[in-house]
Amino acid sequence: MTNEMSTGKDMGESRGFSEEQKRCLEETLGGLAQLLPFAGVSADGRITASPLLAPVNLAAPAEAMLHGTPVGDLTKQEKWKLDENPLDIWEKLVAHAEAGRRPDEPDTFRFKYHGLFYVAPAQDSFMVRLRVPAGILTAHQMHGLADLASDLGGGYAHVTTRANIQIRELKPRDIVRVLVRLQELGLTSRGSGADNIRNITASPTSGFDPGELIDVRPFAKGLHHYILNHRDLYGLPRKFNIAFDGGGAVCAAADTNDIGFVACRVTRESLARRGDQPPAEPGIYFRVQLGGITGHKDFARDTGLLARPSEIVAVAAAMVRVFSENGDRTDRKKARLKYLLEKWGAEKFIEETQRRLAFPLARLPVEACEPPRPFAKHGWIGPHRQAQAGLSYVGVGLSLGRMSARQMHQVADFAAEHGSGELRLTVWQNLLIPHVPDASVGTLVRILQKLGFSMDPAAAAGGFVACTGNAGCRYSSTDTKGHAAQLARHLDKRRPGIDVPINVHFTGCPHSCAQHYCGDMGFLGTRLGDGSEGYHVVLGGGMGDEQGIAREVFRGVRAGDVPGLVSRVLDTYGRDRRAGETFVAWSRRHTVGELQELLS
Ligand code: SF4
């Protein structure tokens, strides 16, 4: 062949093919057609699957794929992400703010990458959700958030079930000012919504819990900063939750997360109990639990993996990447880690994780670790001794996580005056003031009580959790916070004589942000036949050492009838329980039919 055949331009536009070249081409393509009967050439010179029908151009670029999924099969949210990377929309945010404009549907999704939730029609405004790793805030930051809430928002904030802060009723024109003010406080809201890893949670008493195995703050913060600085850890198939439990007294709900790292102690005795030679020296490790999603009635399960503390940020990042590259991007309902684990099995997931790590993952059966300590139920309310001699932490009960700006300033002042200037948010929608000298605890508790904060672990409000509800979330069927507050007031007034802490969870839709399947009592909002608000009622759920999915006992209870029903449940438990029997144990002792009969 001559040089003239080397470019299409020369071939097509100058002299065309010589007779010899044409014969050579025909022979070659003819031979190809015989060898590969699906290959042919169409009249216009394209190489096709069939020279007659010419339906596919084999020379055309293959359809674009995202992690092995054809773009055409992706959900609309995935296409929005491809059309415009939500991390790169700063100019759009500024333009929207300048015009006071509401975002359209794709941009409503993209804005959530920046923690900005346009929550119409529930409220014609934005909510901002922060990232507060391990739930740790300084008094200075709390003051700043209080100012932000009163200057630009509705004058209040909520502590969420991810030990995080949300501020609502922000006007469209203020969204950029909100982001700038958060950054000036040393805070961020980046990646707190949409298909991203949510706030990294941790045992709220980390670093001062007398019984903890390890202080997990460095891991929660380390992973938080790793995520913020790696773009490939944004834009997952769906949201993703990670928690660290250091073995302290207050439950971090790790088993409700996609990945739960739970500290454990391995001793010579615990190894000996196993009777073999597992690859572990005595020490403190983390067990790795995977696939929790309680709204889909599943807890994270132990994988048999044992991670050294120095390894867990790398293990977490590798697991997130395996999920990102292999999770389902064609169906939002199946786009959580649980479903990849069901499709693959945990072993394949671990193998894929191992391929991304430079060190071998260790395995150890759970029985070869010391059993975990039981949690102190409602240990997040009232005063408790710290590991440091002479210091205590004081758990402050908030009403369903809500704090007015004034209350935010107050708790910040108390943390600075009586503690070290630090505050800890909990996944129970409350907060702790740590490092209070024992001599000041009594004074602080009296002041907090006088101001209306709950200090009593037996008070109903301490164990109540409620999602946003229809006052601020368009998915909600009911006013969860309003109904939960009514019930808490009813119980505190009525004092049914229950001397054990009870957790009550109200959630407005099956997304289950308040984890209704994990409370002693859970309420799932629904609309009744006549359009009024009601609840399906589940009993006997729990997390950690009480782990179990609550069972549905009643359907479609009118919201106004809930306080009466709960009184009946508690009275019946009080009469029927055995000595020392917890509410969970009592309710699980009975079948659903027996409970219905007892309570009817
Ligand atoms: Fe909204 Fe449903 Fe979450 Fe409640 S559970 S905040 S209604 S999405």
Tab-separated table of N, CA and C and ligand atoms in Angstrom, residues 467-469 473 475-476 507-509 511-513, ligand 1:
chain	number	residue	atom	x	y	z
A	467	CYS	N	-38.908	12.834	63.178
A	467	CYS	CA	-38.374	13.447	61.960
A	467	CYS	C	-39.058	14.795	61.750
A	468	THR	N	-38.704	15.480	60.688
A	468	THR	CA	-39.202	16.843	60.462
A	468	THR	C	-40.724	16.902	60.390
A	469	GLY	N	-41.336	15.945	59.730
A	469	GLY	CA	-42.794	15.958	59.595
A	469	GLY	C	-43.266	16.945	58.549
A	473	CYS	N	-41.284	18.910	55.621
A	473	CYS	CA	-40.853	17.897	54.652
A	473	CYS	C	-42.036	17.468	53.800
A	475	TYR	N	-42.534	14.939	52.024
A	475	TYR	CA	-42.867	13.521	51.983
A	475	TYR	C	-43.774	13.104	53.142
A	476	SER	N	-43.870	13.935	54.146
A	476	SER	CA	-44.522	13.490	55.384
A	476	SER	C	-46.041	13.505	55.283
A	507	THR	N	-42.056	8.949	62.739
A	507	THR	CA	-41.502	9.211	61.413
A	507	THR	C	-42.665	9.431	60.439
A	508	GLY	N	-42.463	10.365	59.490
A	508	GLY	CA	-43.594	10.806	58.679
A	508	GLY	C	-43.828	10.038	57.400
A	509	CYS	N	-42.849	9.229	56.982
A	509	CYS	CA	-42.998	8.462	55.740
A	509	CYS	C	-42.058	7.261	55.793
A	511	HIS	N	-39.386	6.587	54.436
A	511	HIS	CA	-37.938	6.840	54.455
A	511	HIS	C	-37.373	6.645	55.866
A	512	SER	N	-38.206	6.800	56.852
A	512	SER	CA	-37.870	6.440	58.238
A	512	SER	C	-36.646	7.180	58.780
A	513	CYS	N	-36.603	8.491	58.582
A	513	CYS	CA	-35.472	9.254	59.124
A	513	CYS	C	-35.392	9.129	60.640
B	1	SF4	FE1	-39.330	13.586	55.513
B	1	SF4	FE2	-39.927	11.000	55.476
B	1	SF4	FE3	-37.557	11.786	56.422
B	1	SF4	FE4	-39.743	12.325	57.812
B	1	SF4	S1	-38.972	10.284	57.346
B	1	SF4	S2	-38.100	13.778	57.347
B	1	SF4	S3	-41.245	12.646	56.219
B	1	SF4	S4	-38.295	12.011	54.324
